[in-house]
């Protein structure tokens, strides 16, 4: 590589043309392997030492790594303020989201306590707030209502009326929720142990955002009954959201005005103060805890004004004080909630890791995706034994934890202490809290999710495939419910990936004069094709789904229909063969005729003893002089052969002329070489190898040279392993770059003038 003083945008390269064989020599390609063998890896994994044990311990229990080095001076005040703020948010959100899960509010408080403590020990994110979340709560609620509907717990009342046994129903729903949570936690732990954290990469951002937006609609509809004070029928399965909305509209005339008034007042206060918090978040040391204020105010007003007795407002009811002993989940329910548990595990982890990585990127630390799976799984599994339902991180609480100065998960520990105090001592004071107020808290916290509708115009401008994924996910979640909607959206997202690889962009490349750049001639005006050379490139890896299309588009773009050329060549060969056979038969007949004439002449000469006169000889077209009888028959045969040979030469010349004309027409004005740029191919399978072999064979039969360019080292190794290279396809057909291949072809053809122009100093 030579350099000279010039402008910063110029570079000058002078080197020899490199094919794969020469590259191996120049770059000294080695066959050694830096990876340890399987035996060495097993031996290393079984080796035990102090540093290794410490590393394993710190990787599985991260709190042991950062807590001993905790800086009280830098972090303590921020974590304390942040923990108090988040703890205050946990109380109303825990009780409100428990209603989404069709459980009593106290179980939302339990869920805001135990899993937070577990995540404090095993989590790797410093800013996310683990606990109840609307989407997961509604997913749990759809399962509890499906497996424990009100109709299963109807008992006869005192006056012959049918009433629902609420205590028995709620107890069974808690068992279902705990069993589902434990199973989801087990799935997450197993995926984390086998280092399967990358599974979340298949849930693209448009998919997750579309799914959470659809889930927000489910949450919204599920809370309308508390706002209007009506009791719609419960629907499950596909279109349940639509049926619920229709039923709610029918029940609107039965709206309880007092509950609607309470809801509207609470909603107005929450919206106004939330907007104030948003506008003055830079000036306020702490966001105004309006949710807690509204809960306290609503409870006091309801209790002292007797709203429950006067207007029959639906309230939270009994909230038992104290903690309950751990209890094993009902394992017989695992088979009924298997699919739902897996969906909850994946969705919960997807939300958790996306939020965790967002904060980690902002504050400059690393989040271990596999450890996050284990931490979340342990939070769910342990929580399930303490009557908690499934958790994940909450966007609203995490933003508060970060914006109020939280530095580590100590903030989560402090928030759980506040929840613990509430459960032990204060919880019973909220028994007169109207459920309508909790539903308004849910509504207000859905604002962030409904803002995701702005993704639609943004994606319309940037990426319509991602927009399609967003819309399909949203619509399927709305229409098919949360579990089926997730399955359909993941399936559709996978299909878009398959279609993108099956329908890549194919292009013919041309050279930009004076450079070694080869660009799409349809996109760049200055890119010019090199006469006689077609350079073909696919925008993606060639493998079994698009290999057939690759061959078809190659023929289409290059203007070379290999099937027609081969058919024409076979027909011409067959025609030539028939002509030769016809000429052979004709020659045999002439030979036979001449032999017969010769035998008759010999017989006359022997019988009469008369020799041919000079006149007769002359009449037969022979030269004057003595007749050589021995030469006579040979001369005749030779003449016959000579005639035949002349005809044969004419026919061969004619065939050759037609063949050249046919080839020149089909191959696009005299194409003699094709370069396949496979620099975008990252792997090859058996179908790709067969396709490339067929291209070399078929194009070679019509006298077209095929070359490969830009092949990655790993792909070369795969081609060698598959037995691709042979005498007919040597490694000398494989070049480092397209430019190397072009220069080789021009040198082979003796195009020195054109080659000098191509290999001139390159200016960028």
XYZ file of C-alpha atoms in Angstrom:
764
model
C 0.000 0.000 0.000
C 1.557 3.261 -1.091
C 0.570 6.716 0.081
C 1.419 10.181 -1.151
C 0.710 13.690 0.003
C -2.676 14.777 -1.311
C -6.171 15.660 -0.294
C -7.576 13.680 2.700
C -10.135 11.986 0.434
C -7.620 10.377 -1.966
C -6.079 6.964 -1.626
C -3.790 5.011 -3.948
C -3.431 1.234 -4.028
C -1.068 -0.874 -6.082
C -1.135 -4.646 -5.773
C -1.399 -7.781 -7.861
C -4.712 -9.354 -8.829
C -5.597 -11.879 -6.117
C -7.605 -15.044 -6.571
C -8.303 -17.347 -3.633
C -5.182 -19.478 -4.147
C -2.884 -16.456 -4.319
C -4.661 -14.821 -1.372
C -3.916 -17.869 0.802
C -0.233 -17.498 -0.070
C 0.014 -13.711 0.361
C -2.057 -13.482 3.559
C -0.636 -16.792 4.892
C -3.944 -18.433 5.625
C -3.580 -20.910 8.482
C -5.485 -24.067 9.308
C -4.967 -23.802 13.047
C -7.923 -23.287 15.402
C -7.901 -20.852 18.314
C -11.040 -22.403 19.782
C -10.543 -25.017 22.494
C -11.655 -28.543 21.709
C -14.771 -30.080 23.258
C -12.648 -32.051 25.702
C -10.781 -28.944 26.773
C -14.041 -27.041 27.283
C -15.500 -29.853 29.413
C -12.256 -30.070 31.403
C -12.288 -26.300 31.955
C -15.927 -26.317 33.070
C -15.201 -29.029 35.665
C -12.097 -27.304 37.014
C -12.616 -25.774 40.446
C -10.599 -22.898 41.861
C -11.086 -19.936 44.182
C -11.253 -17.229 41.477
C -13.562 -19.377 39.334
C -15.906 -20.029 42.267
C -15.972 -16.310 43.049
C -16.728 -15.445 39.425
C -19.607 -17.946 39.262
C -21.011 -16.712 42.565
C -20.898 -13.050 41.508
C -22.434 -13.802 38.113
C -25.385 -15.677 39.652
C -25.827 -13.367 42.672
C -24.902 -9.871 41.413
C -25.734 -8.140 44.721
C -22.566 -9.640 46.212
C -20.535 -7.746 43.636
C -21.943 -4.222 43.974
C -23.374 -3.979 47.505
C -20.009 -4.263 49.381
C -18.755 -1.312 47.293
C -21.901 0.769 47.780
C -21.061 4.465 48.189
C -23.326 6.046 50.815
C -22.026 9.535 50.089
C -22.895 9.396 46.362
C -25.957 7.144 46.280
C -27.733 7.052 49.662
C -29.796 10.259 49.438
C -30.847 9.666 45.815
C -31.840 6.056 46.518
C -33.780 7.070 49.646
C -35.837 9.759 47.880
C -36.327 7.531 44.832
C -37.337 4.531 46.965
C -39.935 6.557 48.893
C -41.393 7.954 45.654
C -41.643 4.538 44.016
C -43.005 2.944 47.217
C -45.794 5.524 47.311
C -46.587 4.657 43.660
C -46.564 0.918 44.438
C -49.516 1.248 46.830
C -52.197 2.607 44.466
C -50.859 0.770 41.409
C -50.593 -2.545 43.261
C -54.201 -2.377 44.417
C -55.465 -1.086 41.057
C -53.650 -3.662 38.939
C -54.823 -6.481 41.208
C -58.335 -5.717 39.966
C -57.064 -6.245 36.409
C -55.918 -9.704 37.453
C -59.407 -10.311 38.935
C -57.872 -10.598 42.402
C -58.430 -8.673 45.623
C -56.308 -5.507 46.043
C -54.207 -6.931 48.877
C -52.614 -9.427 46.467
C -51.368 -6.484 44.429
C -49.599 -5.238 47.562
C -48.034 -8.668 48.120
C -46.866 -8.578 44.478
C -45.226 -5.204 45.119
C -43.255 -6.644 48.055
C -41.710 -10.120 47.648
C -40.607 -10.024 43.972
C -38.930 -6.633 44.511
C -36.780 -8.117 47.302
C -35.794 -11.087 45.133
C -34.874 -8.852 42.196
C -32.756 -6.699 44.526
C -30.544 -9.766 45.082
C -30.410 -11.281 41.576
C -31.106 -8.402 39.151
C -28.512 -6.541 37.116
C -30.446 -3.360 36.205
C -30.075 -0.419 38.609
C -33.070 1.631 37.540
C -36.074 -0.536 36.692
C -38.913 -0.971 39.168
C -40.170 -4.551 39.373
C -43.770 -5.168 40.404
C -47.296 -5.067 39.030
C -47.810 -4.037 35.417
C -51.034 -3.490 33.479
C -50.299 -5.806 30.530
C -49.202 -8.751 32.680
C -52.097 -8.152 35.086
C -54.669 -8.302 32.300
C -53.029 -11.488 30.939
C -53.332 -13.070 34.400
C -56.919 -11.806 34.680
C -57.949 -13.406 31.385
C -56.755 -16.786 32.689
C -58.333 -16.494 36.151
C -61.682 -15.469 34.682
C -61.554 -18.259 32.102
C -60.782 -21.007 34.611
C -62.831 -19.596 37.505
C -65.900 -17.807 36.082
C -68.671 -16.587 38.386
C -71.013 -19.253 37.025
C -68.947 -21.978 38.730
C -69.544 -20.504 42.195
C -73.262 -19.741 42.217
C -75.103 -20.800 45.391
C -78.725 -20.448 46.445
C -79.510 -17.379 48.542
C -81.936 -17.059 51.485
C -84.846 -15.873 49.345
C -84.339 -18.452 46.629
C -82.095 -16.112 44.626
C -78.767 -17.169 43.181
C -75.669 -15.409 44.457
C -71.949 -15.853 43.796
C -69.794 -17.271 46.570
C -67.120 -14.552 46.358
C -64.815 -15.982 49.016
C -64.579 -19.386 47.347
C -64.215 -17.818 43.881
C -61.461 -15.425 44.949
C -59.559 -18.172 46.775
C -59.570 -20.378 43.670
C -58.508 -17.459 41.469
C -55.541 -16.856 43.745
C -54.528 -20.519 43.323
C -54.747 -20.181 39.524
C -52.725 -16.953 39.502
C -50.033 -18.406 41.789
C -49.735 -21.628 39.759
C -49.444 -19.659 36.518
C -46.846 -17.339 38.072
C -44.681 -20.187 39.386
C -44.804 -21.992 36.028
C -43.908 -18.787 34.158
C -41.009 -18.280 36.598
C -39.770 -21.833 35.994
C -39.824 -21.213 32.231
C -37.800 -18.034 32.688
C -35.237 -19.699 34.978
C -34.751 -22.592 32.553
C -34.318 -20.237 29.604
C -31.810 -18.193 31.611
C -29.799 -21.236 32.734
C -29.423 -22.502 29.148
C -28.358 -18.958 28.112
C -31.430 -18.432 25.975
C -31.719 -14.709 26.632
C -31.409 -13.936 22.929
C -34.957 -15.281 22.406
C -36.266 -11.785 23.052
C -34.522 -10.539 19.903
C -37.268 -12.265 17.920
C -39.736 -9.884 19.554
C -38.984 -6.732 17.592
C -39.703 -3.283 18.998
C -42.732 -2.715 16.692
C -44.132 -6.069 17.853
C -43.693 -5.285 21.566
C -45.106 -1.780 21.195
C -48.043 -2.956 19.117
C -48.750 -5.717 21.628
C -48.630 -3.418 24.657
C -50.878 -0.909 22.876
C -53.413 -3.649 22.131
C -53.137 -4.846 25.718
C -53.785 -1.284 26.907
C -57.082 -1.374 25.026
C -57.991 -4.593 26.869
C -57.050 -2.926 30.167
C -59.120 0.134 29.314
C -62.241 -1.859 28.432
C -61.888 -4.045 31.534
C -62.012 -0.937 33.772
C -65.047 0.711 32.177
C -67.390 -1.361 34.347
C -65.972 0.291 37.493
C -66.283 3.781 36.001
C -69.945 3.334 35.095
C -70.862 1.036 37.977
C -72.305 -1.692 35.733
C -71.759 -5.448 35.633
C -71.334 -6.709 32.050
C -71.168 -10.410 31.244
C -67.719 -11.991 31.160
C -66.450 -13.158 27.770
C -63.364 -15.191 26.935
C -61.638 -16.246 23.736
C -61.453 -14.447 20.381
C -63.543 -11.262 19.961
C -64.179 -11.111 23.738
C -63.187 -7.425 23.711
C -65.821 -6.643 21.071
C -68.519 -8.610 22.924
C -67.656 -6.815 26.181
C -67.876 -3.400 24.523
C -71.258 -4.230 22.987
C -72.555 -5.461 26.343
C -71.268 -2.298 28.079
C -73.069 -0.115 25.557
C -76.314 -1.997 26.250
C -75.856 -1.453 30.013
C -75.087 2.288 29.792
C -78.713 3.230 30.701
C -78.113 1.426 34.028
C -75.056 3.571 34.876
C -74.688 4.409 38.588
C -74.417 8.180 38.555
C -72.620 8.462 41.948
C -69.834 6.124 40.788
C -69.562 7.973 37.471
C -69.232 11.269 39.340
C -66.536 9.859 41.642
C -64.685 8.505 38.585
C -64.846 11.773 36.639
C -63.705 13.874 39.621
C -60.800 11.528 40.376
C -59.886 11.317 36.682
C -59.880 15.112 36.298
C -57.674 15.644 39.355
C -55.226 12.926 38.283
C -54.899 14.232 34.729
C -54.383 17.857 35.778
C -51.751 17.107 38.434
C -49.966 14.570 36.189
C -49.656 17.254 33.515
C -48.300 19.685 36.134
C -45.737 17.051 37.160
C -44.738 16.610 33.509
C -44.446 20.363 32.836
C -42.469 21.206 35.987
C -40.486 18.014 36.456
C -37.216 19.943 36.229
C -38.236 22.360 38.988
C -40.015 19.940 41.334
C -37.651 18.036 43.660
C -40.220 15.211 43.776
C -43.263 14.574 41.599
C -46.492 15.265 43.456
C -47.759 11.832 44.678
C -51.240 12.595 43.380
C -52.285 8.936 43.145
C -51.698 8.412 46.864
C -53.355 11.735 47.692
C -56.449 10.818 45.645
C -56.642 7.391 47.303
C -56.414 8.857 50.802
C -58.901 11.647 50.007
C -61.373 9.263 48.350
C -61.166 6.804 51.251
C -61.740 9.544 53.855
C -64.659 11.101 51.949
C -66.306 7.718 51.304
C -65.923 6.637 54.931
C -67.086 9.801 56.691
C -69.841 10.738 54.230
C -71.251 7.208 54.222
C -71.252 6.995 50.411
C -71.252 3.214 50.539
C -74.526 3.022 52.450
C -76.244 5.972 50.723
C -75.281 5.406 47.063
C -74.095 1.763 47.117
C -70.661 2.680 45.763
C -68.513 -0.420 45.186
C -65.474 -0.352 47.502
C -62.336 -2.428 47.919
C -63.591 -4.265 50.991
C -61.617 -6.173 53.561
C -57.823 -5.867 53.380
C -56.273 -8.288 55.869
C -53.301 -7.004 57.833
C -50.115 -9.015 58.148
C -48.319 -11.452 55.874
C -49.474 -14.930 54.931
C -47.382 -18.057 55.247
C -45.934 -19.429 51.989
C -47.993 -22.097 50.262
C -47.095 -24.441 47.431
C -49.023 -23.806 44.199
C -51.556 -26.309 42.902
C -49.517 -28.424 40.465
C -52.692 -29.942 38.955
C -53.369 -26.551 37.350
C -50.056 -26.510 35.451
C -51.456 -28.415 32.475
C -54.349 -25.937 32.151
C -52.147 -22.825 32.164
C -49.094 -24.139 30.263
C -49.497 -21.979 27.143
C -50.543 -18.911 29.123
C -47.542 -19.271 31.444
C -45.127 -19.357 28.514
C -46.767 -16.273 26.969
C -46.565 -14.406 30.308
C -42.909 -15.456 30.706
C -41.910 -14.186 27.252
C -43.927 -10.937 27.357
C -42.788 -10.126 30.901
C -39.143 -10.705 29.982
C -39.427 -8.730 26.727
C -40.795 -5.676 28.561
C -38.243 -6.058 31.354
C -35.130 -6.405 29.178
C -36.110 -3.657 26.734
C -36.625 -1.211 29.598
C -33.485 -2.396 31.419
C -31.275 -1.996 28.326
C -32.698 1.463 27.668
C -31.616 2.727 31.106
C -28.294 0.832 30.936
C -27.435 2.512 27.640
C -28.364 5.918 29.041
C -26.252 5.555 32.217
C -23.345 3.553 30.812
C -23.515 0.105 32.412
C -24.288 -3.389 31.176
C -27.382 -5.518 31.717
C -26.913 -9.305 31.426
C -29.884 -10.593 29.417
C -29.507 -14.178 30.659
C -29.157 -13.127 34.306
C -32.234 -10.912 33.898
C -34.166 -14.014 32.843
C -33.003 -15.846 35.964
C -33.727 -12.846 38.225
C -37.217 -12.353 36.819
C -37.876 -16.105 36.982
C -36.817 -16.282 40.629
C -38.956 -13.215 41.416
C -41.978 -14.947 39.918
C -41.266 -18.383 41.383
C -40.620 -17.144 44.925
C -43.487 -14.674 44.664
C -45.851 -17.430 43.551
C -45.271 -19.245 46.854
C -46.212 -16.063 48.742
C -49.493 -15.511 46.829
C -48.121 -13.006 44.343
C -48.913 -12.972 40.653
C -46.497 -12.471 37.753
C -44.378 -9.300 37.659
C -42.287 -7.282 35.265
C -40.873 -3.762 35.201
C -43.214 -0.769 35.025
C -42.350 2.125 32.725
C -44.013 4.786 34.909
C -42.385 3.630 38.174
C -38.998 3.117 36.485
C -39.060 6.649 35.099
C -39.883 8.013 38.565
C -37.109 5.899 40.121
C -34.570 7.249 37.635
C -35.750 10.882 37.542
C -35.809 11.260 41.352
C -32.133 10.346 41.678
C -32.164 6.569 42.053
C -28.722 5.073 41.441
C -29.029 1.400 42.459
C -31.549 -1.266 43.390
C -31.363 -0.048 47.004
C -34.219 2.229 45.885
C -36.257 -0.919 45.199
C -35.407 -2.234 48.667
C -36.655 0.982 50.289
C -39.874 0.923 48.228
C -40.559 -2.643 49.357
C -40.107 -1.553 53.012
C -42.809 1.090 52.504
C -45.122 -1.537 51.001
C -44.335 -3.875 53.910
C -45.317 -1.204 56.456
C -48.549 -0.641 54.529
C -49.412 -4.341 54.441
C -48.667 -4.798 58.144
C -50.277 -1.684 59.612
C -51.983 0.666 57.170
C -53.653 -1.631 54.645
C -56.878 -2.054 56.588
C -57.479 1.729 56.453
C -58.168 1.518 52.707
C -61.192 -0.780 53.014
C -63.586 2.069 52.060
C -61.612 3.013 48.937
C -63.958 3.065 45.873
C -62.914 0.694 43.100
C -63.799 3.446 40.630
C -60.866 5.491 41.955
C -58.480 2.588 41.402
C -59.787 2.217 37.849
C -59.087 5.904 37.171
C -55.505 5.367 38.342
C -55.232 2.558 35.802
C -56.641 4.815 33.072
C -54.215 7.635 33.752
C -51.231 5.273 33.773
C -52.229 3.985 30.317
C -51.353 7.351 28.784
C -47.824 6.246 27.891
C -49.121 3.150 26.109
C -51.748 5.033 24.136
C -49.040 7.477 23.031
C -47.607 4.537 21.102
C -50.309 5.121 18.477
C -47.942 7.839 17.236
C -45.729 4.971 16.021
C -48.107 4.538 13.071
C -47.328 7.795 11.189
C -43.655 7.498 12.150
C -43.361 3.942 10.799
C -45.329 4.895 7.688
C -42.514 7.297 6.811
C -39.593 5.088 7.819
C -40.411 1.382 7.386
C -43.704 0.034 6.068
C -42.843 -3.589 6.922
C -42.399 -2.640 10.584
C -45.673 -0.710 10.341
C -47.358 -3.864 9.057
C -45.944 -5.857 11.985
C -47.226 -3.177 14.415
C -50.721 -3.134 12.887
C -51.047 -6.929 12.620
C -49.890 -7.304 16.229
C -52.293 -4.623 17.453
C -55.303 -5.951 15.511
C -54.650 -9.609 16.390
C -54.250 -8.663 20.071
C -57.535 -6.749 19.988
C -59.528 -9.395 18.109
C -57.929 -12.699 19.183
C -57.206 -11.862 22.829
C -53.789 -11.648 24.461
C -52.526 -15.229 24.148
C -53.589 -15.983 20.563
C -52.737 -12.428 19.538
C -49.148 -12.855 20.713
C -48.773 -16.173 18.870
C -50.169 -14.723 15.628
C -47.999 -11.610 15.848
C -44.805 -13.618 16.443
C -45.699 -15.895 13.517
C -46.329 -12.913 11.255
C -43.099 -11.240 12.353
C -41.195 -14.421 11.432
C -42.915 -14.472 8.034
C -41.738 -10.937 7.293
C -38.151 -12.056 7.948
C -38.616 -15.051 5.628
C -40.181 -12.922 2.880
C -37.383 -10.384 3.158
C -34.779 -13.100 2.554
C -36.894 -14.777 -0.129
C -37.422 -11.525 -2.009
C -34.055 -9.749 -1.907
C -32.937 -7.011 -4.265
C -30.943 -8.303 -7.245
C -28.767 -6.004 -9.302
C -26.365 -5.860 -12.207
C -23.259 -3.881 -11.257
C -21.294 -1.448 -13.365
C -17.929 0.209 -12.883
C -17.668 3.875 -11.915
C -14.988 5.139 -14.356
C -11.624 5.831 -12.761
C -12.437 3.857 -9.579
C -12.637 0.285 -8.342
C -16.279 0.811 -7.311
C -19.019 -1.409 -8.729
C -22.543 -0.092 -8.202
C -26.085 -0.917 -9.271
C -26.509 0.419 -12.813
C -30.207 1.091 -12.138
C -29.409 3.293 -9.138
C -26.245 5.090 -10.276
C -26.043 6.912 -13.572
C -22.223 6.892 -13.704
C -21.973 3.123 -13.198
C -21.250 1.604 -16.640
C -21.287 -2.067 -17.613
C -18.015 -3.523 -18.867
C -18.532 -4.907 -22.400
C -18.860 -8.682 -22.364
C -18.892 -8.959 -18.535
C -22.033 -9.248 -16.385
C -21.596 -8.651 -12.629
C -24.557 -9.976 -10.602
C -25.263 -9.431 -6.900
C -27.980 -10.408 -4.403
C -28.675 -8.195 -1.381
C -28.920 -11.129 1.024
C -27.578 -14.595 1.765
C -28.259 -17.251 -0.858
C -29.867 -20.283 0.768
C -32.563 -22.865 0.113
C -35.537 -20.463 0.181
C -34.197 -18.134 -2.517
C -31.645 -20.251 -4.420
C -34.069 -21.079 -7.239
C -35.067 -17.420 -7.578
C -31.393 -16.444 -7.624
C -30.840 -18.566 -10.746
C -33.997 -17.258 -12.418
C -33.166 -13.594 -11.801
C -29.551 -14.163 -12.891
C -30.825 -15.312 -16.288
C -33.356 -12.499 -16.463
C -30.944 -9.713 -15.499
C -28.080 -10.969 -17.674
C -30.346 -11.659 -20.655
C -29.015 -15.209 -20.924
C -31.753 -17.837 -21.020
C -29.666 -20.884 -20.316
C -32.517 -23.321 -20.958
C -33.100 -22.035 -24.488
C -29.381 -21.973 -25.239
C -28.913 -25.562 -24.087
C -32.000 -26.694 -26.017
C -30.789 -24.938 -29.173
C -27.352 -26.473 -28.760
C -28.797 -29.973 -28.358
C -31.023 -29.505 -31.423
C -28.046 -28.303 -33.466
C -25.937 -31.245 -32.318
C -28.763 -33.651 -33.177
C -29.166 -32.012 -36.618
C -25.425 -32.209 -37.248
C -25.409 -35.854 -36.220
C -28.262 -36.678 -38.626
C -26.435 -34.858 -41.465
C -23.247 -36.769 -40.795
C -25.103 -40.071 -40.784
C -26.794 -39.130 -44.079
C -23.423 -38.255 -45.630
C -21.966 -41.541 -44.426
C -24.818 -43.477 -46.037
C -24.357 -41.541 -49.281
C -20.634 -42.237 -49.222
C -21.278 -45.947 -48.714
C -23.666 -46.014 -51.709
C -21.137 -44.265 -53.941
C -18.438 -46.651 -52.815
C -20.644 -49.624 -53.553
C -21.543 -48.233 -57.012
C -17.903 -47.581 -57.891
C -16.965 -51.064 -56.763
C -19.637 -52.557 -59.011
C -18.490 -50.481 -62.020
C -14.898 -51.501 -61.343
C -15.813 -55.204 -61.194
C -17.704 -54.971 -64.524
C -14.797 -53.179 -66.183
C -12.317 -55.731 -64.918
C -14.544 -58.535 -66.207
C -14.709 -57.046 -69.724
C -10.961 -56.542 -69.786
C -10.311 -60.122 -68.781
C -12.878 -61.556 -71.244
C -12.048 -59.531 -74.376
C -8.427 -58.726 -73.684
C -9.069 -55.273 -75.013
C -7.447 -52.308 -73.403
C -8.972 -48.881 -73.146
C -7.838 -46.591 -75.913
C -6.483 -43.172 -75.378
C -9.761 -41.751 -76.659
C -11.804 -43.646 -74.030
C -9.452 -42.537 -71.362
C -9.827 -39.005 -72.429
C -13.603 -39.424 -72.515
C -13.523 -40.512 -68.874
C -11.947 -37.182 -67.950
C -8.453 -38.545 -67.274
C -5.253 -36.888 -68.304
C -3.442 -38.030 -71.443
C -0.831 -40.668 -71.142
C -0.609 -44.250 -70.009
C -3.482 -45.419 -67.809
C -2.725 -46.711 -64.333
C -5.470 -49.281 -63.704
C -4.561 -49.751 -60.158
C -5.149 -46.037 -59.430
C -8.486 -45.765 -61.239
C -10.864 -47.066 -58.527
C -9.011 -45.138 -55.793
C -9.351 -41.935 -57.745
C -13.080 -42.415 -58.026
C -13.454 -43.146 -54.311
C -11.214 -40.233 -53.456
C -13.391 -37.950 -55.547
C -16.426 -39.201 -53.721
C -14.771 -38.683 -50.371
C -13.603 -35.268 -51.432
C -17.110 -34.251 -52.356
C -18.415 -35.580 -49.084
C -15.706 -33.766 -47.158
C -16.543 -30.513 -48.879
C -20.184 -30.904 -47.997
C -19.240 -31.761 -44.441
C -17.055 -28.690 -44.100
C -19.841 -26.516 -45.426
C -22.301 -27.963 -42.976
C -19.924 -27.558 -40.027
C -19.219 -23.982 -41.023
C -22.920 -23.367 -41.318
C -23.627 -24.949 -37.907
C -20.859 -22.957 -36.315
C -22.228 -19.778 -37.834
C -25.733 -20.468 -36.581
C -24.458 -21.440 -33.123
C -22.476 -18.201 -32.779
C -25.414 -16.191 -33.988
C -27.771 -17.940 -31.544
C -25.327 -17.490 -28.645
C -24.679 -13.839 -29.430
C -28.394 -13.133 -29.516
C -29.268 -15.001 -26.314
C -26.332 -13.949 -24.220
C -27.010 -10.256 -24.542
C -24.673 -8.851 -27.235
C -21.683 -11.078 -26.770
C -21.441 -11.702 -23.041
C -18.496 -14.011 -22.417
C -18.020 -13.804 -18.610
C -20.272 -13.584 -15.551
C -19.052 -12.529 -12.101
C -21.210 -13.493 -9.120
C -20.630 -11.063 -6.250
C -21.464 -13.142 -3.150
C -19.994 -10.800 -0.559
C -23.426 -10.553 1.120
C -23.628 -14.327 1.640
C -22.813 -15.261 5.241
C -23.301 -19.037 4.944
C -24.028 -21.678 2.331
C -26.212 -24.744 2.607
C -26.359 -27.847 0.397
C -28.934 -26.243 -1.919
C -26.693 -23.207 -2.477
C -23.721 -25.433 -3.305
C -25.780 -27.411 -5.844
C -27.149 -24.209 -7.379
C -23.657 -22.730 -7.831
C -22.383 -26.023 -9.301
C -25.275 -26.054 -11.774
C -24.529 -22.445 -12.755
C -20.877 -23.309 -13.465
C -21.881 -26.454 -15.410
C -24.770 -25.070 -17.484
C -23.197 -21.718 -18.360
C -19.939 -23.481 -19.094
C -21.678 -25.669 -21.678
C -22.578 -22.575 -23.685
C -19.008 -21.235 -23.405
C -19.651 -18.649 -20.673
C -17.031 -18.278 -17.950
C -18.320 -17.978 -14.353
C -16.325 -16.321 -11.550
C -17.052 -15.758 -7.845
C -16.012 -12.615 -5.994
C -16.010 -11.275 -2.422
C -16.455 -14.660 -0.742
C -15.981 -14.527 3.049
C -13.423 -16.880 4.638
C -16.078 -18.841 6.550
C -18.040 -19.358 3.324
C -14.906 -20.567 1.515
C -14.390 -23.146 4.262
C -18.014 -24.287 3.940
C -17.621 -24.615 0.171
C -14.460 -26.685 0.641
C -16.197 -28.945 3.159
C -19.124 -29.422 0.747
C -16.745 -30.500 -2.051
C -17.565 -27.517 -4.255
C -14.091 -27.000 -5.735
C -12.898 -29.483 -8.377
C -11.016 -29.595 -11.686
C -13.989 -27.996 -13.447
C -14.385 -25.370 -10.682
C -10.877 -24.516 -9.452
C -10.158 -22.054 -6.683
C -8.627 -19.782 -9.286
C -12.215 -18.873 -10.257
C -12.705 -17.260 -6.840
C -11.408 -13.687 -6.424
C -10.997 -11.369 -3.464
C -12.993 -8.510 -4.994
C -15.071 -7.882 -8.097
C -12.300 -5.613 -9.397
C -9.753 -8.450 -9.181
C -12.052 -10.695 -11.196
C -12.623 -8.003 -13.841
C -8.891 -7.320 -14.249
C -8.213 -11.060 -14.546
C -10.807 -11.430 -17.314
C -9.513 -8.411 -19.244
C -5.926 -9.652 -18.945
C -7.000 -13.099 -20.169
C -8.672 -11.522 -23.211
C -5.666 -9.324 -23.869
C -7.605 -6.100 -23.362
C -4.561 -4.198 -22.126
C -5.946 -0.820 -23.169
C -9.170 -1.234 -21.217
C -7.295 -2.859 -18.333
C -5.027 0.170 -17.937
C -8.063 2.399 -17.609
C -9.588 0.072 -15.002
C -6.458 -0.237 -12.838
C -5.548 3.424 -12.761
C -5.053 5.364 -9.552
C -8.358 5.341 -7.734
C -9.747 8.662 -6.546
C -12.542 8.810 -3.988
